[in-house]
């Protein structure tokens, strides 16, 4: 396996080894300094790289290339171009440096949030050499950023790269004040991805799953997750075969998929890769989500990535494990051994705490989608309230910090921190609190609010930018006075200002909601509640200060997020109306007729017959049918009247009017499902769907 794995891993990736083999020494060196230091690549080298990529890709079976990018909505976008060209009337393959570096997709159909007016609808894609190109199927994929001609970001990668630059710059300034040597600081990310696998046959019988990725109706199966027998349970053979093929697919593409297991709910699973640089982890998570769906198809399965496919069953999230590493091998969130290490650790820890407190709203926004609203705050996922978990010991240690903590005598410093052995607390501290949205787990923070279908770009843009902006303030202060006294003073001041964000208790409890309110923390429950904060002065200023977003770019993102919430919810509402009108209501009526006939026939046969059961059932069904019919009419009315609303007003109208009626409609139909025979019911129920994969 070892050798086999080593040859397999990254075999479809234009990585360092391939570059070495295919490029001249000069081109290789230049490309490396472009990758590592952002140095510009001259066109002759670009031509050589393009040529090498083409040769390598063709030999891997590629006939086309694509500039692969991450638009503001959807998973990823690609437009394929052939390598084919003509020279003196002969067909040849060609791919120039210019084609590698810059593309001009016909991008007018991608959302821009108003950044492009139609007369300049085109944008361009720009090669991101820090993320390796790869071959998939017959195509060479070139990771790119997507911008307007005015240089405004129209994608998720551009601001992510900018936020990494900002973090690098400010962290290096702080490290310099601390006397720590490093040339580069990189945010590192390991995203754990949850998903459901169901049988394709049942999937195709449910229009809600097909159109919305989740069930809009359906009542709990007699067996759900009560037995908790699924979690870490043995993996079923069909799922095992899927996982094996998925791993191989991912490994070929250089995605370091590592752990896989069943999750809490039936049919739910998780995959975690080994952490990588934030940009690459983001590309790899996109590749992973796409591969999950494609590989599932090959096995007659469907992979559901939506956050809450089934009511009453755990939803799927994504845990974004985040830390900062230097090129010299130091994890800035690792406590280290010496008093100097400790000082560095507490300073960076404090920066993260301050950043999360000041930009709670942005963290919430970074995971805000219509479908994640179904999950956040339910008793299975972190609440919509953002807080930081450090564990009691680290919290105590942070508050006990004084100047003596960081004297040369490391023994003394450990003692004066109030803990006998710091390394051991780091070990048992990991993961004790699963209810926290943002938990310190030893040497990284784990943001647990992401929905399973979220791109991780959003959250990392916010984390990197917010922490960079705080480090910038710290650097400004410490560049004036970098004495230990002043560093400790800064830590103490910031910890006491931002301690309200620290919470080690049960994040799922009702008491926390009350307590958080007292502390003045945000509780932005839904997407329409939080989105307007994206364009508050505080947040615009922060993003501008670290050069991640201009005001117009934020306005564009705001408009796009509002729009996708609206579109998503309207599709769900229309699907519900259609399912009810075409199938549920007629099915209930049909069953009622059958009961009514039974009553009549029984009474004809014997006048005094007791028909209590039938009459009761008929009465209940008629009530449910009438109520459901009224709900549908109300919903139809809203779907018409909403057309004269726009933007956030429209989103709020959906939240306040449509969603409550949708919930009522579902309740009525689900109640009918519980008393109607399976044979009459028009759609397969939860039991069939959740236990469809054997
Ligand atoms: P758990 O389920 O206990 O949270 P997993 O092993 O499933 O743990 O996932 C942990 C994730 O965190 C993995 O993707 C791992 O590579 C990543 N990780 C570990 N150390 C770091 C770090 N220093 N920075 C970022 N991510 C990390
Ligand atoms: Mg985890």
XYZ file of C-alpha atoms and ligand atoms in Angstrom:
722
model
C 0.000 0.000 0.000
C 2.778 2.455 0.934
C 4.403 2.547 -2.482
C 1.064 2.334 -4.222
C -0.273 5.225 -2.215
C 2.797 7.331 -2.799
C 2.512 6.960 -6.566
C -1.217 7.536 -6.460
C -1.226 10.637 -4.274
C -1.197 13.795 -6.362
C -0.681 11.818 -9.555
C -3.121 14.065 -11.446
C -1.621 17.270 -10.086
C 0.890 19.585 -11.738
C 2.905 19.727 -8.535
C 6.489 20.521 -7.642
C 7.817 17.144 -8.753
C 6.142 17.438 -12.156
C 7.310 21.030 -12.530
C 10.866 19.908 -11.862
C 10.608 17.225 -14.459
C 8.996 19.348 -17.175
C 10.595 22.774 -16.705
C 14.062 24.172 -17.262
C 15.876 25.039 -14.067
C 15.449 28.738 -14.695
C 11.719 28.479 -15.322
C 11.279 26.228 -12.300
C 13.062 28.689 -10.026
C 11.100 31.638 -11.355
C 7.835 29.794 -10.931
C 8.739 28.890 -7.352
C 9.437 32.501 -6.493
C 6.115 33.438 -8.059
C 4.401 30.833 -5.900
C 6.245 31.619 -2.706
C 6.905 35.325 -2.921
C 4.292 36.510 -5.403
C 7.005 37.631 -7.873
C 5.698 38.478 -11.328
C 6.217 35.816 -13.993
C 7.597 37.079 -17.293
C 5.844 35.983 -20.442
C 8.616 33.740 -21.757
C 8.545 31.725 -18.539
C 4.749 31.720 -18.589
C 4.936 30.305 -22.114
C 7.307 27.601 -20.970
C 5.068 26.725 -18.012
C 2.000 26.624 -20.259
C 3.804 24.422 -22.717
C 4.890 22.055 -19.955
C 1.401 21.933 -18.510
C -0.074 21.143 -21.912
C 2.398 18.337 -22.606
C 1.899 16.826 -19.189
C -1.896 17.174 -19.340
C -2.158 15.660 -22.835
C -0.125 12.731 -21.708
C -2.687 12.342 -18.883
C -5.461 12.235 -21.490
C -6.526 15.890 -21.439
C -7.848 17.520 -24.598
C -9.202 20.694 -22.991
C -8.279 23.224 -20.365
C -10.420 25.369 -18.121
C -9.987 28.372 -15.903
C -11.637 27.076 -12.763
C -13.101 29.640 -10.369
C -15.451 30.132 -7.458
C -18.226 32.567 -8.271
C -20.257 34.231 -5.545
C -22.886 31.518 -5.711
C -22.748 27.864 -6.662
C -19.920 25.429 -6.084
C -17.428 26.168 -8.847
C -17.538 27.350 -12.425
C -15.599 26.220 -15.450
C -15.596 26.854 -19.169
C -13.710 24.362 -21.288
C -11.478 25.303 -24.209
C -9.753 22.824 -26.486
C -5.990 22.677 -26.836
C -6.649 22.349 -30.529
C -5.310 24.970 -32.894
C -4.130 25.305 -36.480
C -0.716 26.086 -37.816
C -0.170 26.334 -41.583
C -3.395 24.455 -42.100
C -2.328 21.573 -39.821
C -4.178 20.749 -36.624
C -1.917 21.143 -33.603
C -2.332 21.448 -29.873
C -1.517 24.771 -28.332
C -1.730 26.563 -25.036
C 0.094 29.824 -24.499
C 1.369 31.619 -21.442
C -1.270 34.244 -22.059
C -4.013 31.629 -22.006
C -2.608 30.247 -18.784
C -2.400 33.579 -17.005
C -5.592 35.262 -18.088
C -8.962 34.120 -19.333
C -12.074 35.936 -20.358
C -15.053 33.752 -19.668
C -18.385 34.980 -20.890
C -19.231 35.781 -17.346
C -22.298 37.938 -17.696
C -24.457 35.212 -16.211
C -22.516 35.010 -12.948
C -23.805 37.122 -10.092
C -21.866 40.315 -9.547
C -24.173 42.056 -7.109
C -24.311 45.027 -9.440
C -20.554 45.435 -9.797
C -20.717 45.060 -13.528
C -23.183 46.935 -15.590
C -24.162 44.971 -18.672
C -22.133 47.104 -21.091
C -18.997 45.903 -19.366
C -20.360 42.540 -18.373
C -17.102 40.752 -18.969
C -14.683 39.954 -16.257
C -11.478 38.038 -16.411
C -9.991 35.073 -14.645
C -6.405 35.231 -13.419
C -4.237 32.205 -12.728
C -3.543 31.491 -9.056
C -0.150 29.759 -9.182
C -0.255 29.018 -5.427
C -2.877 26.336 -6.012
C -1.707 23.541 -8.309
C -3.367 22.858 -11.632
C -4.805 19.362 -12.047
C -6.288 17.019 -14.622
C -9.775 15.660 -14.169
C -11.428 13.654 -16.920
C -10.314 15.164 -20.231
C -9.603 18.599 -18.829
C -6.697 20.507 -17.335
C -8.056 22.616 -14.474
C -6.311 25.887 -13.741
C -7.317 27.450 -10.425
C -8.086 31.125 -11.014
C -9.409 34.257 -9.389
C -12.281 36.045 -11.093
C -12.383 39.860 -11.272
C -14.094 42.621 -13.172
C -12.108 44.700 -15.628
C -11.899 47.348 -12.956
C -10.128 44.813 -10.708
C -13.078 44.273 -8.369
C -13.409 40.790 -6.932
C -16.280 38.782 -8.381
C -15.377 35.546 -6.651
C -14.390 34.042 -3.320
C -10.734 33.410 -4.032
C -9.637 37.015 -4.644
C -10.638 38.303 -1.193
C -9.368 35.096 0.401
C -5.901 35.667 -1.077
C -6.034 39.308 -0.042
C -6.970 38.317 3.515
C -4.055 35.880 3.644
C -1.717 38.662 2.528
C -3.098 40.955 5.219
C -2.685 38.363 7.939
C 0.827 37.600 6.768
C 1.819 41.255 6.778
C 0.428 42.144 10.208
C 1.461 38.916 11.921
C 5.027 39.425 10.696
C 5.044 42.936 12.152
C 3.936 41.579 15.532
C 6.434 38.724 15.401
C 9.188 41.207 14.689
C 8.242 43.125 17.832
C 8.468 39.858 19.741
C 11.845 39.059 18.238
C 10.504 35.876 16.600
C 12.119 35.067 13.260
C 9.808 34.238 10.364
C 9.432 35.255 6.723
C 5.862 34.211 6.192
C 2.732 33.530 8.201
C 0.053 31.380 6.621
C -3.430 30.623 7.932
C -3.855 26.845 7.960
C -7.197 25.146 7.646
C -8.583 21.633 8.006
C -12.309 21.455 7.187
C -14.330 18.474 8.423
C -17.124 17.812 5.958
C -20.414 16.136 6.865
C -22.829 14.715 4.294
C -25.707 12.287 3.774
C -25.783 9.382 1.362
C -29.106 8.057 0.166
C -30.222 5.717 -2.580
C -30.709 7.319 -5.971
C -34.033 5.508 -6.482
C -35.736 7.110 -3.473
C -34.100 10.443 -4.253
C -35.720 10.491 -7.668
C -39.131 9.984 -6.145
C -38.882 13.165 -4.116
C -39.135 16.406 -6.054
C -38.176 18.367 -2.910
C -34.877 16.495 -2.634
C -34.245 16.995 -6.329
C -35.030 20.715 -6.435
C -34.069 21.861 -2.941
C -31.660 19.190 -1.712
C -33.800 18.625 1.343
C -37.186 17.246 2.300
C -39.810 19.939 2.716
C -42.298 17.460 4.147
C -41.920 14.225 6.033
C -42.475 12.868 9.461
C -39.946 11.106 11.645
C -39.403 7.408 11.012
C -40.104 5.014 13.910
C -36.370 4.569 14.038
C -34.262 7.681 13.839
C -31.022 8.418 15.592
C -32.379 7.504 19.053
C -30.209 4.442 19.352
C -27.137 6.415 18.401
C -26.008 3.187 16.820
C -24.812 4.874 13.680
C -22.081 7.097 15.104
C -18.725 5.445 14.500
C -20.732 2.313 13.712
C -19.462 -0.117 11.135
C -19.648 1.221 7.615
C -22.034 -0.525 5.214
C -20.438 -2.247 2.201
C -21.979 0.067 -0.378
C -20.878 3.111 1.566
C -17.461 1.533 2.053
C -17.117 1.096 -1.703
C -18.137 4.727 -2.188
C -15.605 5.919 0.376
C -12.808 3.902 -1.185
C -13.452 5.358 -4.600
C -13.865 8.844 -3.147
C -10.541 8.588 -1.341
C -8.770 7.409 -4.435
C -10.330 10.196 -6.516
C -9.295 12.793 -3.948
C -5.806 11.417 -3.431
C -5.151 11.537 -7.174
C -6.082 15.206 -7.087
C -3.735 15.788 -4.172
C -6.489 16.225 -1.586
C -5.175 14.753 1.673
C -8.418 13.027 2.741
C -7.637 11.320 6.002
C -10.476 10.324 8.296
C -13.903 9.062 7.425
C -16.626 7.793 9.646
C -20.344 7.578 10.176
C -21.976 10.522 11.881
C -24.776 10.789 14.422
C -27.740 10.500 12.059
C -28.561 7.441 9.979
C -27.059 7.761 6.473
C -24.792 10.580 7.673
C -21.017 10.504 7.280
C -17.972 12.719 7.629
C -14.695 13.224 5.830
C -11.736 15.190 7.186
C -8.567 16.020 5.274
C -5.204 16.928 6.748
C -4.967 20.681 7.145
C -3.299 22.838 4.492
C -2.783 26.477 3.622
C -6.133 28.241 3.700
C -6.301 28.875 -0.046
C -5.492 25.290 -0.974
C -7.788 23.896 1.720
C -10.581 25.990 0.197
C -9.929 24.727 -3.333
C -9.661 21.193 -1.988
C -12.917 21.440 -0.092
C -14.649 22.519 -3.313
C -13.074 19.583 -5.131
C -14.172 17.292 -2.291
C -17.801 18.394 -2.374
C -17.915 17.949 -6.114
C -16.201 14.554 -6.003
C -18.602 13.349 -3.305
C -21.538 14.056 -5.588
C -19.947 12.548 -8.686
C -18.635 9.395 -7.023
C -21.982 8.843 -5.270
C -23.728 8.803 -8.648
C -21.460 6.027 -9.848
C -22.600 3.913 -6.912
C -26.311 4.553 -7.444
C -26.237 6.930 -4.495
C -26.916 10.603 -3.994
C -24.758 12.723 -1.746
C -26.754 15.423 0.017
C -24.715 18.412 1.073
C -27.589 20.620 2.218
C -27.590 21.528 5.865
C -30.848 19.993 7.005
C -32.138 17.368 4.619
C -34.426 15.765 7.221
C -36.421 17.368 10.020
C -35.897 15.782 13.428
C -32.601 14.266 12.338
C -29.218 15.925 12.848
C -28.192 18.285 10.104
C -24.787 18.491 8.442
C -22.166 21.067 9.221
C -18.583 21.750 8.451
C -15.942 22.401 11.091
C -13.333 24.896 10.022
C -10.157 24.183 12.014
C -8.004 27.293 11.780
C -4.531 28.256 12.957
C -1.610 30.416 11.873
C 1.746 28.867 10.984
C 5.111 30.381 10.140
C 7.482 29.248 7.418
C 9.878 28.380 10.235
C 7.477 25.753 11.534
C 5.867 27.518 14.477
C 2.149 27.278 15.028
C 1.336 30.668 16.535
C -1.583 29.157 18.452
C 0.584 26.521 20.034
C 1.755 27.344 23.540
C 5.312 26.166 23.004
C 7.880 25.560 25.707
C 9.762 28.673 26.706
C 8.474 31.801 28.435
C 8.982 33.629 25.106
C 6.799 31.047 23.384
C 4.138 31.559 26.021
C 4.154 35.300 25.594
C 3.799 34.904 21.822
C 1.003 32.368 22.337
C -1.006 34.564 24.705
C -0.585 37.588 22.484
C -1.894 35.814 19.379
C -4.624 34.105 21.402
C -5.701 37.519 22.659
C -5.713 38.863 19.105
C -8.109 36.101 18.051
C -10.365 36.698 21.063
C -10.543 40.421 20.341
C -11.141 39.805 16.635
C -14.013 37.412 17.308
C -15.604 39.757 19.812
C -15.380 42.796 17.575
C -16.522 40.973 14.451
C -19.046 38.461 15.824
C -21.537 39.748 13.308
C -19.198 39.032 10.390
C -18.528 35.498 11.567
C -22.263 34.911 11.757
C -22.719 36.389 8.278
C -19.977 34.199 6.851
C -22.124 31.111 7.471
C -25.491 32.696 6.690
C -27.556 30.907 4.079
C -31.221 30.033 3.914
C -30.429 26.389 4.419
C -28.009 26.885 7.323
C -30.812 28.791 9.080
C -32.532 25.426 9.466
C -29.636 24.130 11.482
C -27.968 26.868 13.525
C -29.472 27.143 16.950
C -31.356 23.868 16.754
C -30.238 21.561 19.532
C -27.635 19.844 17.425
C -25.537 22.693 16.097
C -23.929 25.724 17.708
C -26.233 28.638 18.390
C -26.358 31.705 16.179
C -24.664 33.523 19.096
C -20.915 33.705 18.554
C -18.687 33.014 21.565
C -15.233 31.618 22.244
C -14.524 28.493 24.251
C -11.079 28.228 25.848
C -11.738 25.711 28.591
C -11.522 26.619 32.273
C -7.821 26.130 32.732
C -6.727 28.243 29.806
C -9.283 30.903 30.724
C -7.903 30.995 34.274
C -4.345 31.102 32.988
C -5.183 33.973 30.652
C -6.668 36.014 33.475
C -3.775 35.194 35.798
C -1.197 36.578 33.395
C 1.231 38.998 34.918
C 4.674 40.146 34.103
C 6.269 37.402 36.195
C 4.679 34.819 33.946
C 7.206 35.554 31.277
C 10.473 35.857 33.143
C 13.384 33.764 32.013
C 12.688 31.123 34.620
C 10.318 28.910 32.713
C 9.473 26.757 35.716
C 8.370 29.777 37.629
C 6.366 31.018 34.705
C 4.428 27.782 34.471
C 3.654 27.904 38.160
C 2.651 31.524 38.148
C 0.196 30.752 35.384
C -1.621 28.743 37.997
C -1.316 25.391 36.307
C 1.236 22.798 37.164
C 1.788 21.502 33.694
C 0.607 23.405 30.667
C 1.205 20.759 28.009
C -1.143 18.372 29.746
C -4.030 20.824 29.845
C -3.591 21.390 26.154
C -4.046 17.692 25.599
C -7.216 17.036 27.571
C -8.673 20.354 26.643
C -9.253 19.331 23.061
C -12.861 19.065 22.173
C -14.503 18.832 25.532
C -17.170 21.304 24.582
C -19.054 20.366 21.444
C -21.666 23.084 21.908
C -19.340 26.008 21.325
C -19.393 27.780 17.971
C -15.700 28.680 18.195
C -13.635 26.389 20.354
C -9.951 26.375 21.093
C -8.808 22.795 20.604
C -5.199 22.662 21.711
C -3.373 24.494 18.955
C -6.129 25.714 16.661
C -9.617 27.147 16.765
C -12.535 25.196 15.435
C -15.341 27.259 13.927
C -18.337 24.955 13.995
C -21.045 27.189 12.601
C -20.487 26.469 8.937
C -23.153 24.603 7.084
C -22.141 21.556 5.093
C -22.696 23.313 1.757
C -20.944 26.585 2.676
C -17.740 27.391 0.883
C -15.124 27.733 3.596
C -13.806 30.835 1.820
C -16.289 33.154 3.536
C -15.429 32.208 7.096
C -11.718 32.262 6.444
C -11.875 35.656 4.746
C -13.524 36.963 7.921
C -11.172 35.202 10.337
C -8.031 36.227 8.474
C -9.164 39.812 7.970
C -10.478 40.356 11.494
C -7.355 38.893 13.098
C -5.145 40.860 10.685
C -6.899 44.102 11.623
C -6.344 43.412 15.330
C -2.708 42.434 14.772
C -2.301 45.676 12.890
C -3.417 47.595 15.987
C -1.144 45.473 18.160
C 1.813 46.086 15.859
C 1.154 49.834 15.869
C 1.257 49.746 19.663
C 4.217 47.403 20.064
C 6.361 49.087 17.456
C 6.366 52.040 19.844
C 7.265 49.938 22.866
C 7.922 46.222 22.639
C 9.003 45.683 26.244
C 7.572 42.642 28.005
C 5.760 44.960 30.409
C 4.002 46.627 27.523
C 3.097 43.338 25.840
C 1.658 41.990 29.069
C -0.176 45.265 29.607
C -1.682 44.989 26.142
C -2.805 41.394 26.722
C -4.363 42.297 30.065
C -6.152 45.311 28.667
C -7.585 43.438 25.673
C -8.586 40.366 27.673
C -10.482 42.483 30.121
C -12.175 44.482 27.339
C -13.218 41.383 25.406
C -13.856 38.823 28.115
C -17.616 38.906 27.425
C -17.000 36.752 24.333
C -15.485 33.936 26.438
C -17.991 31.250 27.350
C -17.188 27.734 28.499
C -20.709 26.581 29.368
C -23.458 24.845 27.444
C -24.031 26.736 24.207
C -27.273 24.856 23.544
C -28.935 25.936 26.807
C -31.686 28.562 27.053
C -29.808 30.232 29.929
C -27.018 31.103 27.521
C -29.388 33.090 25.320
C -30.334 35.221 28.344
C -26.756 35.509 29.569
C -25.446 36.412 26.104
C -28.021 39.174 25.867
C -26.870 40.549 29.215
C -23.314 40.535 27.919
C -24.385 42.491 24.869
C -23.505 39.761 22.379
C -25.310 39.535 19.094
C -27.979 36.909 18.577
C -28.643 37.172 14.861
C -30.961 34.252 14.358
C -31.602 34.283 10.641
C -29.921 35.278 7.414
C -32.080 38.383 6.869
C -31.353 39.393 10.485
C -27.602 39.341 10.037
C -26.903 40.317 6.425
C -27.367 44.095 6.828
C -24.417 44.101 9.262
C -22.132 43.250 6.356
C -22.291 46.851 5.235
C -22.135 48.581 8.611
C -19.506 51.323 8.919
C -17.529 49.302 11.455
C -17.210 46.355 9.086
C -16.586 48.365 5.937
C -13.791 50.198 7.750
C -12.208 47.003 8.975
C -12.177 45.356 5.544
C -10.849 48.531 3.975
C -8.116 48.874 6.591
C -6.662 45.490 5.640
C -7.324 45.904 1.895
C -9.610 42.914 1.606
C -12.832 44.517 0.382
C -13.704 47.939 -0.925
C -17.068 49.356 0.006
C -18.529 48.620 -3.420
C -17.320 45.003 -3.226
C -19.077 44.607 0.119
C -22.238 46.187 -1.227
C -22.100 43.715 -4.103
C -21.682 40.755 -1.782
C -24.502 41.973 0.388
C -26.807 42.254 -2.621
C -25.796 38.793 -3.849
C -26.342 37.126 -0.477
C -29.744 38.736 -0.049
C -30.679 37.669 -3.558
C -29.629 34.064 -3.089
C -31.581 33.851 0.169
C -34.666 35.076 -1.669
C -34.208 32.748 -4.643
C -33.579 29.761 -2.428
C -36.633 30.370 -0.268
C -38.922 31.061 -3.209
C -37.923 27.789 -4.832
C -38.753 25.991 -1.590
C -42.098 27.755 -1.253
C -43.086 27.013 -4.845
C -42.016 23.400 -4.501
C -44.174 23.022 -1.409
C -47.178 24.490 -3.188
C -46.670 22.153 -6.119
C -46.237 19.058 -3.970
C -49.298 19.915 -1.939
C -51.535 20.759 -4.885
C -50.489 17.916 -7.130
C -50.027 15.098 -4.707
C -50.513 15.574 -0.976
C -53.959 17.196 -0.974
C -55.370 14.797 -3.609
C -53.925 11.830 -1.697
C -55.564 12.938 1.534
C -58.833 13.500 -0.321
C -58.592 10.042 -1.891
C -57.983 8.382 1.432
C -60.871 10.339 2.980
C -63.141 9.126 0.204
C -62.099 5.560 0.868
C -62.966 5.945 4.543
C -66.258 7.652 3.761
C -67.174 4.771 1.445
C -66.216 2.290 4.113
C -68.524 4.036 6.573
C -71.389 4.020 4.081
C -70.954 0.381 3.124
C -70.655 -0.687 6.734
C -73.797 1.253 7.646
C -75.657 -0.266 4.707
C -74.674 -3.701 5.811
C -75.705 -3.157 9.391
C -77.436 0.035 10.534
C -76.095 -0.061 14.087
C -72.510 -0.781 13.175
C -69.902 1.144 15.173
C -67.794 3.333 12.909
C -66.088 5.491 15.551
C -62.602 4.799 14.243
C -63.514 5.605 10.656
C -65.481 8.693 11.569
C -62.714 9.976 13.829
C -60.145 9.437 11.101
C -62.336 11.104 8.514
C -62.886 14.078 10.778
C -59.178 14.488 11.495
C -58.247 14.138 7.852
C -60.876 16.679 6.779
C -59.580 19.176 9.308
C -55.985 18.653 8.193
C -56.996 18.849 4.552
C -58.914 22.092 5.074
C -56.074 23.640 7.064
C -53.465 22.561 4.542
C -55.572 23.905 1.703
C -55.826 27.258 3.530
C -52.062 27.298 4.062
C -51.483 26.668 0.376
C -53.842 29.502 -0.573
C -52.091 31.848 1.828
C -48.707 30.841 0.450
C -49.892 31.342 -3.128
C -51.123 34.788 -2.171
C -47.735 35.697 -0.718
C -45.928 34.338 -3.753
C -47.889 36.812 -5.867
C -47.766 39.815 -3.568
C -44.048 39.462 -2.930
C -43.307 40.501 -6.494
C -43.602 44.159 -5.650
C -40.892 43.911 -3.003
C -37.147 43.973 -3.391
C -33.879 43.327 -1.596
C -33.771 42.981 2.163
C -37.428 43.989 2.462
C -38.322 40.983 0.320
C -36.054 38.724 2.394
C -37.703 39.927 5.596
C -41.128 39.409 4.098
C -40.167 35.798 3.409
C -38.853 35.334 6.925
C -41.886 36.920 8.612
C -44.691 35.677 6.371
C -43.775 32.802 4.066
C -41.665 30.720 6.413
C -44.277 30.546 9.212
C -46.960 29.422 6.731
C -44.579 26.915 5.176
C -44.048 25.486 8.654
C -47.807 25.263 9.257
C -48.393 23.594 5.911
C -45.716 21.076 6.689
C -47.211 20.360 10.128
C -50.621 19.670 8.637
C -49.341 17.414 5.874
C -46.987 15.572 8.223
C -49.843 14.969 10.652
C -51.827 13.432 7.786
C -48.842 11.285 6.811
C -48.809 9.735 10.274
C -52.355 8.398 9.876
C -52.362 7.519 6.189
C -51.278 4.132 4.849
C -47.930 4.106 3.098
C -49.486 2.700 -0.077
C -51.659 5.792 -0.480
C -48.972 8.324 0.454
C -47.495 9.917 -2.674
C -43.850 10.186 -1.582
C -41.476 7.762 0.135
C -41.262 8.452 3.863
C -38.249 9.056 6.100
C -37.842 5.403 7.004
C -37.446 4.448 3.345
C -35.076 7.308 2.596
C -32.841 7.142 5.644
C -32.441 3.410 5.611
C -32.279 3.114 1.829
C -28.617 2.259 1.650
C -27.824 -1.232 2.781
P -12.256 16.179 15.518
O -13.410 15.457 14.860
O -11.881 15.669 16.840
O -12.441 17.656 15.527
P -10.674 15.500 13.171
O -9.415 14.737 13.178
O -11.867 14.901 12.537
O -10.943 15.914 14.657
O -10.428 16.880 12.438
C -9.533 17.785 12.876
C -9.140 18.644 11.691
O -8.274 19.673 12.178
C -8.323 17.902 10.633
O -8.682 18.368 9.370
C -6.895 18.303 10.992
O -5.990 18.196 9.920
C -7.111 19.738 11.377
N -5.994 20.325 12.138
C -5.146 19.724 12.997
N -4.213 20.595 13.440
C -4.480 21.780 12.841
C -3.887 23.069 12.867
N -2.830 23.339 13.604
N -4.443 24.036 12.109
C -5.523 23.798 11.356
N -6.122 22.618 11.293
C -5.616 21.613 12.015
Mg -13.877 18.676 14.892
